[in-house]
Each structure stands twice: as structure tokens, then as C-alpha cells.
Amino acid sequence: MHMQLLHNNKVVIFDRTDFGPSNLSLPGGSCRFDSRDIVLKMDCTAHSVLYDIGTNNYRPLMLRTDTWCSSGSVLPDGTLVQTGGYNDGDHVVRTLKPCTDDQCDWFEIPRYLLERRWYATDQILPDGRIIIVGGRRQFNYEFYPKNLEGSSPSTSFRLDFLRQTRDREENNLYPFVHLLPDGNLFIFANTRSILLDYKKNIIVREFPNITVDDPRNYPSSGSSVLLPINEMYPIVAEIMVCGGAPRGSFSQALSANFVPASSSCGRLRISDENPSWFMEEMPVPRVMGDMLLLPNGDVIIINGAGSGAAGWENARDPVLRPVIYQPWKPMGLRFLVMYPSPRPRLYHSSALLLTDGRILVGGSNPHPYYNFTGVMYPTDLSLEAFTPPYLSPEYSPVRPTIEAIDEVITYGQSFQVGFNVPQFLKYCNISVTIVAPSFTTHSLAMNQRLIMLKVLNVARHQQPGSTDQFEATFAGPSTPEIAPPGYYLLFVVHVGIPSTGKWVKIQN
């Protein structure tokens, strides 16, 4: 249900705790006792694991409170902060600090949150705080940590926009929240969107409604990305929202009538003087799809269904074919349809970008409780990896390999990347991108962003009888508003083909 890649190349994976026992015991005979659990009050099994990508091993982690439909973000020091959930977990903050000795585990802070956070959205901010927006019947936002020197006081802040966008199916849960280069927040709920100055608690402007009037947030569950920010040119901020379900789809699904999902995508250039939605059509309709930024600036849309809505037994027609969207190509040439996976990935599946450029995909549990047999779409606890076209062997001759890198990058300061390419083609086709890995759940990849850094120089060092070496000089991101402090994956991209990513830390 929830996944986050950490900077030690391990993935935190977790589900809800109130489904009964899992098939993985907690270590050392540990158990959790929860008097409010609706299924099993004494539970000695794990509902969270730490998955090691390199070794393909995992170890169980201890969750004491329910994380169903919660949210998360990563602090500048690499600590995962996970907020809210259900029942006894709705006011809880949990943290997980990456470690190399296999001793780290969840640390829980009961009653830390001021409001009940279930289906809320988290976003890291330029000052290192996390803003927690909305949740079921929560028309407000708050911050973690509550008190930071020079920041807002310890309180929650009204956001009536969330009350106004709630309909009878509550199609404003997990609002899409993106930090913009000007420091304000873009918030999208249902079909409407605003620009919020969270420091002053002021709505700076409201944008036009998305042109196709299909709800996009849970349970209609479209997806959204902030398209890549390119520091080589004047900054453009553009949001893309794709998929979802027509109005009434959730209620119809409860009566076993599965309405075809939306096939529309909208792009909104917020940096324009008078922004308006520009609409496109996906090759196939999709609800509960995950949108992720790829290191070369493309967008992948993966998982989901062709009809219905999010929720138990509420979707049909799994969409097995991922789609690659290339934002910079002309209309009509932007969508590429990929080969299918044999596994339906429906409600409570997830996806995220890995260090090597693959997409990790896991889960699917469209039933109340685990149900592995005798149903149309059994619970699926497997992991698989989708390999984007840029990893095809035919591109090996032009694929860069990073040989040396500055692991700490300061805002606005130059830094060097040493790399090689077997067949170097064009200097003008070298770029460096940094990607903030997402906390992904319920078709929403929180906190993800991609910045194309400014190229200052590319030098070639010819090595007789071996692959030529290159050293590129780039400028660090301009401001924390463009790239909040913390850990990013850095990729060298040559003629659209990315290297394997290397972890760097962005700081003042």
C-alpha cells in the first residue's frame, strides 16, 4: 500500500495493521497488543518490511499503530516521517532513520498530530518542515515539526477550499500538493485547484477548473506530477493531471455498475500570466494509475483499472500496459504504449523509481482482508520491476556511467561529475537531472520532483585504447524552493539515455 526509497537503497514497504496476521513473523518473538484493533488484538506478525534492492532480501519492521491510508515525506537528513492513518494511528507520527546495521525500526510518537489525518497529503518544504494537508473531513493543514524557529506556531490552519471541493463521494481525499518554484503550493482537489501561500494562510489565486469535469482525487483516483523544472531556461512551472473517474463512479461501483474511467490528461502552466488547462487523451482510460517522473524527464503512467473507482471490489478491467509520456514532443507523438504485465495492479498497489532507472511495482488488494483464491482479482503481495525503454540493450553504447561525483551539492554553486560514454554523440545532449524519490500510495507520488540542472561546461579527456572520460560542471539548484534540502538521485543523461543514479545531498 505504501512505499518509499531511502538513500541507503532500501525500500520501506508497509500496509495496514488491522487485517489480521501476515505471513511474516516479527523477530525475537515480538508482538504488538492493540485493544482497538478490529480484527486481532494480539499480533506477532509484521505489516512493514525493509527491502534491500541489491540483495533482494527483506527484514520485518514493527508497526504498533494502524497506517491504513496514511502519508509520508523524507526530512533533509534522510529520515522518513510517516503521518496519520486509521483508528489508533490517525494522530500518530512515525519516523524511520536509515541505517546500515539492520537495527533501525519504526519510532512512533502517539497523539503528535493536532488533527485526525486519514487520506492526507504530505509535502516537504524549503525550510525542511513537512506540511500535512487535509484528510477525511479535515479542511485544514498543519506542520511537522510543530515548532521550528521562525516558523508558524503549533496550530492547524483552516483551508475552506477542501470543504468546498468535497462532494457526496468525497472526491477530494489525498489532494494533489506540489511545491512550486516561487515557494507557494499548488493544491488540486476534485476538479479545482488553488495557489496557496502557506506562510500567510492566504489563497493567492484560484485556477480555472480542469476542462473535463471528471473528479481526479480519491476515490476517483487520477494522478498528478509537477513536470520537470529546467534551470537552463527561464523557470516554467507546469502541472499535469491524468485519469480519474466520472462523477458517480464510486456509487455506481457499489451497485456493481463499473463506469469507464477517464482518459483525459490536463496540463496547466502555472507560471503563465493567465493559465488555462490544455487537454490531451491517453491511449487508454485509467483510474488508480501511478504517475512517476523518469530520470530523462519522461513520465510513466502505470497500474490501475479501466473502469470503476478506488475501494473494495470497486474496479474492473485492469490496465496492464504502462504508458510513457514524453512532455516535450509534439501533440500526437507524446504517448508510447509499453508491453503488458501479466499481473493486475488495482486498489492498494504502488510504484516508485529505483536507483537504476527501473520502476518497482508491488501489491494489489482490492478486497476486504487478504483474499488469495476464489475471486476475480486475488490479493497480490508480489514485487516486480518495469524496465523503461531507455534500459534496452540497444542503448548501451550511448549510456553514460558516472565515475566520480561531489556527494554534497550547495545551492547555486558549481560541482563536477566525471563520467564515460562508450559512443559519445553530442555535447549539447548531455544533461544532469536530480530526482526526489516519492512516497507513493493510492496513485499519489508525494514529494517527487525532477530538476534539470544548468550546464556550465563539458570537457573531454581522450584515453587512447579505452573509453573516453568526461568531466561536466553544473550549477547546483538555485533555491530551496526549486529543490528542498535533502537526498536526491542524480543522473547523467546523454541523448535521452540516463546513467544509473547516484545519491547526492542538497544543502545550504
XYZ file of C-alpha atoms in Angstrom:
508
model
C 0.000 0.000 0.000
C 2.843 2.428 0.829
C 6.444 2.566 -0.463
C 9.454 4.890 -0.088
C 13.002 4.525 -1.424
C 15.629 5.621 1.116
C 19.131 6.909 0.370
C 20.715 3.627 1.539
C 18.993 1.927 -1.422
C 16.433 0.197 0.736
C 12.690 0.450 0.227
C 10.267 0.794 3.124
C 7.065 -1.095 2.353
C 4.034 -1.245 4.623
C 0.336 -1.975 4.767
C -2.423 -1.514 7.319
C -2.134 -3.349 10.640
C -5.780 -4.320 11.203
C -6.228 -7.006 8.524
C -5.227 -9.878 10.787
C -1.888 -11.729 10.827
C 0.521 -11.559 7.915
C 2.742 -14.447 6.831
C 5.900 -12.867 8.288
C 6.719 -13.117 11.976
C 8.205 -10.265 13.934
C 11.778 -11.004 15.075
C 12.679 -12.276 18.529
C 9.156 -13.280 19.432
C 7.968 -9.656 19.446
C 4.230 -8.959 19.408
C 2.003 -5.918 19.383
C -1.087 -5.550 21.527
C -3.795 -3.202 20.321
C -7.059 -3.072 22.239
C -8.650 -1.049 19.411
C -7.712 -3.419 16.580
C -10.880 -4.530 14.819
C -9.508 -7.971 13.845
C -6.639 -9.174 16.044
C -5.738 -7.529 19.342
C -2.544 -9.589 19.858
C -0.454 -9.771 16.682
C 3.046 -11.254 16.396
C 3.384 -10.703 12.632
C 4.883 -7.866 10.597
C 2.988 -5.363 8.443
C 6.079 -3.487 7.295
C 9.368 -4.593 5.749
C 12.644 -3.004 4.723
C 13.526 -4.339 1.270
C 17.161 -4.328 0.105
C 17.226 -3.769 -3.657
C 20.772 -5.025 -4.142
C 20.436 -8.318 -2.265
C 16.724 -8.940 -2.879
C 16.340 -9.587 0.854
C 13.987 -8.028 3.366
C 13.527 -7.875 7.102
C 10.383 -7.259 9.132
C 9.709 -3.987 10.913
C 7.407 -3.305 13.857
C 4.384 -1.049 13.402
C 2.383 -0.543 16.580
C -0.460 1.604 15.229
C -2.581 1.469 12.098
C -1.100 3.087 8.977
C -4.086 2.490 6.687
C -4.281 5.269 4.070
C -1.564 7.399 5.629
C 1.069 9.711 4.142
C 4.769 10.462 4.308
C 7.785 12.573 3.418
C 11.566 12.473 3.918
C 13.384 15.038 6.056
C 16.634 16.680 4.841
C 18.680 14.210 6.929
C 17.067 11.252 5.125
C 14.644 10.249 7.895
C 11.267 9.059 6.667
C 8.427 10.799 8.503
C 5.119 8.991 8.198
C 1.906 10.626 9.358
C -1.567 9.548 10.339
C -3.616 6.524 9.404
C -6.745 4.963 10.821
C -8.230 4.232 14.231
C -5.399 4.337 16.800
C -2.984 5.636 14.146
C -4.789 8.745 12.942
C -2.894 11.199 15.220
C 0.443 9.348 15.165
C 3.758 10.399 13.638
C 6.223 7.599 12.866
C 9.853 8.006 11.875
C 12.365 5.616 10.329
C 16.007 6.665 10.125
C 18.062 4.743 7.523
C 20.782 2.517 8.944
C 23.404 0.050 7.733
C 23.429 -2.328 10.729
C 19.909 -3.766 10.341
C 18.900 -2.368 13.720
C 16.716 0.569 12.698
C 12.967 0.302 13.107
C 9.905 2.495 13.324
C 9.735 5.028 16.164
C 6.195 6.182 16.947
C 5.015 9.418 18.555
C 1.406 8.993 19.764
C -1.027 11.929 19.615
C 1.522 14.197 17.948
C -0.758 15.391 15.165
C -3.239 18.108 16.014
C -5.943 16.694 13.749
C -7.031 13.275 12.525
C -5.049 12.553 9.343
C -6.570 9.816 7.190
C -6.108 10.225 3.394
C -3.990 13.350 3.900
C -1.075 14.525 1.713
C 2.443 15.436 2.865
C 4.884 17.802 1.130
C 8.441 18.714 2.133
C 9.011 22.482 2.301
C 12.056 24.680 1.586
C 12.784 25.135 5.309
C 12.830 21.377 5.919
C 9.400 21.158 7.530
C 6.608 18.956 6.244
C 3.139 20.324 5.556
C 0.282 17.851 6.093
C -2.785 18.803 4.061
C -6.350 17.618 4.548
C -7.564 14.128 5.240
C -11.026 12.702 5.520
C -13.306 15.501 6.786
C -10.283 17.611 7.672
C -10.426 21.023 5.988
C -7.112 22.294 7.302
C -3.368 21.714 7.333
C -0.578 21.527 9.911
C 3.197 21.108 10.062
C 5.825 18.663 11.258
C 7.717 19.512 13.332
C 5.120 21.681 15.047
C 7.581 24.331 16.121
C 10.644 25.365 14.149
C 12.469 28.596 14.913
C 10.971 31.382 12.836
C 8.086 29.207 11.597
C 4.349 29.117 12.200
C 3.004 28.419 15.711
C 1.789 25.000 16.818
C -1.702 25.013 15.379
C -3.694 23.767 12.419
C -4.828 26.218 9.744
C -8.227 26.336 8.086
C -8.403 25.653 4.378
C -12.027 26.072 3.314
C -11.080 25.111 -0.244
C -11.058 21.485 0.944
C -14.570 21.843 2.368
C -15.793 23.434 -0.858
C -14.392 20.667 -3.073
C -15.908 17.814 -1.081
C -18.841 16.141 -2.836
C -21.060 13.257 -1.759
C -18.347 10.773 -2.748
C -15.595 12.807 -1.028
C -13.584 13.167 -4.245
C -11.042 15.483 -2.596
C -9.145 12.973 -0.455
C -5.382 12.716 -0.946
C -5.326 16.199 -2.574
C -2.531 16.722 -5.104
C 0.023 19.039 -3.498
C 3.097 20.380 -5.327
C 5.709 22.862 -4.101
C 6.243 25.449 -6.832
C 9.476 27.308 -7.676
C 8.044 30.528 -6.218
C 7.599 28.833 -2.821
C 3.808 28.622 -2.925
C 1.827 25.388 -3.021
C -0.357 24.159 -5.864
C -3.267 22.202 -4.389
C -5.721 20.273 -6.570
C -8.898 18.675 -5.177
C -11.777 17.137 -7.140
C -11.668 19.351 -10.272
C -10.447 22.631 -8.762
C -7.028 23.988 -7.883
C -5.509 26.895 -5.988
C -2.193 28.583 -5.288
C -1.669 28.682 -1.508
C 0.749 30.908 0.384
C 1.036 28.595 3.389
C 3.186 31.077 5.318
C 0.367 33.626 5.376
C -2.505 31.131 5.067
C -3.745 33.029 2.006
C -5.081 31.668 -1.272
C -3.125 33.700 -3.798
C -5.319 32.691 -6.722
C -7.752 30.041 -7.896
C -7.140 28.480 -11.281
C -9.813 27.541 -13.816
C -11.477 24.167 -13.258
C -9.912 21.347 -15.234
C -11.759 21.304 -18.540
C -13.044 17.711 -18.469
C -15.280 17.633 -15.390
C -14.170 14.252 -14.030
C -13.039 14.143 -10.382
C -9.337 13.300 -10.070
C -8.778 12.622 -6.367
C -9.594 9.635 -4.191
C -11.824 7.664 -4.687
C -11.940 8.769 -8.323
C -8.136 8.495 -8.115
C -6.372 10.055 -11.029
C -2.737 11.022 -10.562
C -0.551 14.116 -10.886
C 3.023 15.318 -11.359
C 4.887 18.603 -11.373
C 6.601 18.364 -14.751
C 10.428 18.705 -14.786
C 11.875 22.085 -13.841
C 14.604 23.091 -16.302
C 17.188 25.517 -14.886
C 18.783 26.000 -18.317
C 15.936 28.337 -19.254
C 13.559 30.759 -17.525
C 11.685 28.706 -14.955
C 8.365 27.232 -16.055
C 6.063 25.556 -13.537
C 3.632 23.130 -15.128
C 1.304 20.592 -13.528
C -0.056 17.503 -15.254
C -3.130 15.585 -14.063
C -4.227 12.349 -15.754
C -7.029 9.838 -15.410
C -9.703 9.579 -12.771
C -13.337 8.557 -12.900
C -16.558 10.307 -13.976
C -18.859 11.658 -11.298
C -20.879 8.975 -9.583
C -18.453 6.174 -10.455
C -17.839 5.236 -6.831
C -21.568 4.978 -6.017
C -22.207 3.084 -9.238
C -19.443 0.610 -8.430
C -21.079 -0.164 -5.093
C -24.057 -1.384 -7.165
C -21.764 -3.435 -9.448
C -22.019 -0.961 -12.325
C -18.481 -0.136 -13.388
C -18.308 3.149 -15.306
C -15.429 3.537 -17.816
C -12.581 5.588 -16.358
C -11.418 8.936 -17.688
C -8.863 9.011 -20.493
C -8.160 12.732 -20.242
C -4.949 14.456 -19.157
C -4.669 18.148 -18.377
C -1.577 20.367 -18.340
C -1.607 23.731 -16.557
C 1.295 26.185 -16.933
C 1.028 27.949 -13.610
C 3.821 30.359 -14.495
C 1.716 31.825 -17.346
C 0.046 35.161 -16.723
C -3.387 33.639 -17.436
C -3.047 29.878 -17.010
C -5.562 27.567 -18.669
C -5.829 23.806 -18.939
C -4.582 22.158 -22.095
C -6.215 18.733 -22.537
C -4.942 15.543 -24.134
C -6.194 11.945 -24.353
C -4.349 8.930 -23.002
C -4.298 5.852 -25.252
C -6.478 4.023 -22.699
C -8.702 5.267 -19.861
C -7.267 4.701 -16.392
C -8.288 5.066 -12.751
C -5.834 4.359 -9.888
C -2.829 4.829 -12.172
C 0.548 5.905 -10.754
C 2.403 8.770 -12.473
C 6.167 8.860 -11.906
C 8.903 11.097 -13.271
C 11.649 9.230 -15.111
C 15.277 10.455 -14.964
C 15.258 11.624 -18.599
C 12.224 13.859 -17.989
C 9.576 11.489 -19.341
C 6.558 10.435 -17.280
C 5.379 6.863 -16.788
C 1.734 6.023 -16.068
C 1.426 2.520 -14.638
C -1.056 0.292 -12.720
C -4.778 0.878 -12.385
C -8.081 -0.098 -13.951
C -10.162 0.800 -16.981
C -13.450 1.130 -15.106
C -14.818 1.734 -11.637
C -13.187 3.599 -8.754
C -10.893 3.074 -5.783
C -12.127 0.931 -2.908
C -13.005 -2.653 -2.122
C -14.268 -4.580 -5.189
C -14.878 -1.266 -6.962
C -12.817 -1.640 -10.165
C -12.716 -3.859 -13.230
C -10.729 -4.121 -16.474
C -7.138 -3.920 -15.172
C -4.896 -1.763 -17.331
C -1.840 -3.965 -17.790
C 0.077 -1.769 -20.238
C 2.175 1.084 -18.862
C 2.319 4.284 -20.889
C 5.324 6.571 -21.345
C 4.505 10.259 -21.818
C 7.151 12.499 -23.416
C 6.227 16.077 -22.456
C 8.446 17.865 -24.978
C 7.243 16.084 -28.123
C 4.553 17.455 -30.456
C 0.912 16.620 -29.893
C 0.053 13.182 -31.214
C 3.563 11.830 -30.571
C 3.768 12.082 -26.785
C 2.300 8.742 -25.652
C 4.093 5.409 -26.062
C 2.278 2.208 -25.063
C 4.506 -0.430 -23.460
C 4.326 -4.226 -23.251
C 1.872 -5.516 -20.632
C 2.496 -7.121 -17.267
C 0.559 -10.304 -16.537
C -0.367 -9.050 -13.062
C -3.340 -6.750 -12.384
C -2.328 -3.931 -10.042
C -5.512 -2.443 -8.659
C -6.521 -0.958 -5.301
C -3.663 -0.618 -2.805
C -0.896 -1.208 -5.327
C 2.072 1.137 -5.560
C 5.114 2.064 -7.661
C 8.354 4.034 -7.340
C 11.543 4.890 -9.218
C 14.666 2.858 -8.352
C 18.305 3.923 -8.463
C 18.996 2.071 -11.723
C 16.049 3.697 -13.516
C 13.630 0.791 -13.258
C 10.168 1.127 -11.700
C 9.411 -1.049 -8.678
C 5.762 -2.135 -8.683
C 4.053 -4.014 -5.879
C 0.842 -5.005 -4.218
C -2.843 -5.079 -5.164
C -5.520 -5.819 -2.608
C -8.989 -4.967 -3.907
C -10.752 -6.960 -1.156
C -11.625 -6.514 2.487
C -8.911 -8.563 4.185
C -6.429 -10.738 2.308
C -8.099 -12.922 -0.311
C -5.809 -15.111 -2.394
C -8.245 -17.555 -4.018
C -11.728 -17.807 -5.462
C -12.029 -14.179 -6.545
C -11.655 -12.330 -9.834
C -8.581 -10.350 -8.693
C -6.770 -12.081 -5.809
C -4.658 -10.203 -3.306
C -1.151 -9.890 -4.775
C 1.778 -9.302 -2.432
C 4.463 -9.676 -5.106
C 7.025 -7.184 -6.341
C 8.081 -6.756 -9.954
C 10.209 -4.258 -11.860
C 9.230 -2.464 -15.059
C 12.157 -1.691 -17.341
C 11.669 1.549 -19.334
C 12.799 1.684 -22.975
C 15.974 3.644 -22.131
C 17.368 0.498 -20.428
C 17.110 -1.537 -23.628
C 20.471 -3.184 -24.544
C 20.493 -1.355 -27.872
C 21.207 1.899 -25.989
C 24.232 0.517 -24.118
C 26.763 2.249 -26.437
C 25.358 5.696 -25.562
C 24.552 5.063 -21.902
C 26.752 7.144 -19.553
C 28.366 5.726 -16.428
C 29.123 8.041 -13.512
C 32.717 7.578 -12.315
C 33.105 10.432 -9.819
C 30.725 12.866 -8.207
C 30.520 15.502 -5.491
C 28.208 13.869 -2.943
C 27.229 17.190 -1.333
C 25.838 19.930 -3.558
C 25.317 23.506 -2.406
C 22.658 25.823 -3.778
C 23.889 27.845 -6.745
C 27.481 26.577 -6.505
C 29.263 24.669 -9.239
C 30.092 20.986 -8.897
C 31.658 18.317 -11.095
C 30.527 14.952 -12.393
C 33.022 12.568 -14.011
C 31.528 10.035 -16.412
C 32.227 7.997 -19.506
C 30.210 7.072 -22.573
C 31.299 4.300 -25.000
C 29.989 6.220 -28.020
C 29.761 9.911 -27.249
C 27.496 11.731 -29.709
C 26.840 15.376 -28.869
C 27.906 17.781 -26.134
C 24.580 19.565 -26.402
C 22.825 16.328 -25.476
C 24.405 15.996 -22.030
C 22.277 16.948 -19.040
C 22.166 16.230 -15.333
C 18.891 15.647 -13.551
C 18.218 15.283 -9.853
C 15.128 13.382 -8.751
C 13.496 13.474 -5.313
C 12.127 9.949 -4.710
C 8.462 9.773 -3.877
C 6.384 8.449 -1.023
C 3.848 6.568 -3.125
C 0.396 5.425 -2.068
C -3.096 5.410 -3.585
C -1.957 6.683 -7.027
C -0.198 9.659 -5.468
C 3.593 10.064 -5.518
C 4.099 12.665 -2.781
C 7.179 14.934 -2.874
C 8.572 13.713 -6.189
C 10.230 16.360 -8.366
C 12.837 16.468 -11.100
C 15.212 19.352 -11.789
C 17.337 19.644 -14.913
C 20.448 21.471 -13.708
C 22.306 24.225 -15.525
C 25.255 23.002 -17.611
C 28.375 25.167 -17.204
C 30.953 23.114 -19.095
C 31.629 19.657 -20.516
C 35.273 18.635 -21.040
C 36.531 15.539 -22.849
C 39.687 13.678 -21.814
C 40.678 11.269 -24.551
C 42.123 7.987 -23.310
C 43.957 6.019 -26.064
C 42.743 2.446 -26.229
C 39.920 2.951 -23.733
C 36.603 4.698 -23.292
C 36.936 8.480 -23.302
C 36.417 10.223 -19.975
C 34.335 13.346 -19.479
C 34.007 15.900 -16.727
C 30.922 18.062 -16.640
C 30.473 21.141 -14.476
C 26.983 22.033 -13.382
C 25.352 24.583 -11.107
C 23.535 23.332 -8.051
C 19.822 24.125 -7.861
C 19.159 27.837 -7.491
C 16.973 27.843 -4.391
C 15.370 25.542 -1.786
C 12.031 26.390 -3.392
C 13.218 24.695 -6.588
C 14.814 21.776 -4.738
C 14.123 21.475 -0.993
C 17.148 20.300 1.013
C 17.727 16.579 1.273
C 18.784 13.481 -0.657
C 18.274 13.206 -4.415
C 19.166 10.709 -7.101
C 21.485 12.329 -9.660
C 21.546 11.036 -13.228
C 23.736 11.973 -16.192
C 21.572 11.849 -19.332
C 23.114 11.506 -22.809
C 20.847 11.746 -25.887
C 17.904 10.880 -23.635
C 19.556 7.807 -22.065
C 20.224 8.089 -18.318
C 23.029 6.609 -16.267
C 22.396 4.721 -13.071
C 21.574 7.242 -10.360
C 23.944 8.304 -7.590
C 22.806 9.730 -4.270
C 23.680 13.338 -3.546
C 22.677 15.635 -0.716
C 21.422 19.133 -1.483
C 22.065 21.649 1.275
C 22.778 25.285 2.012
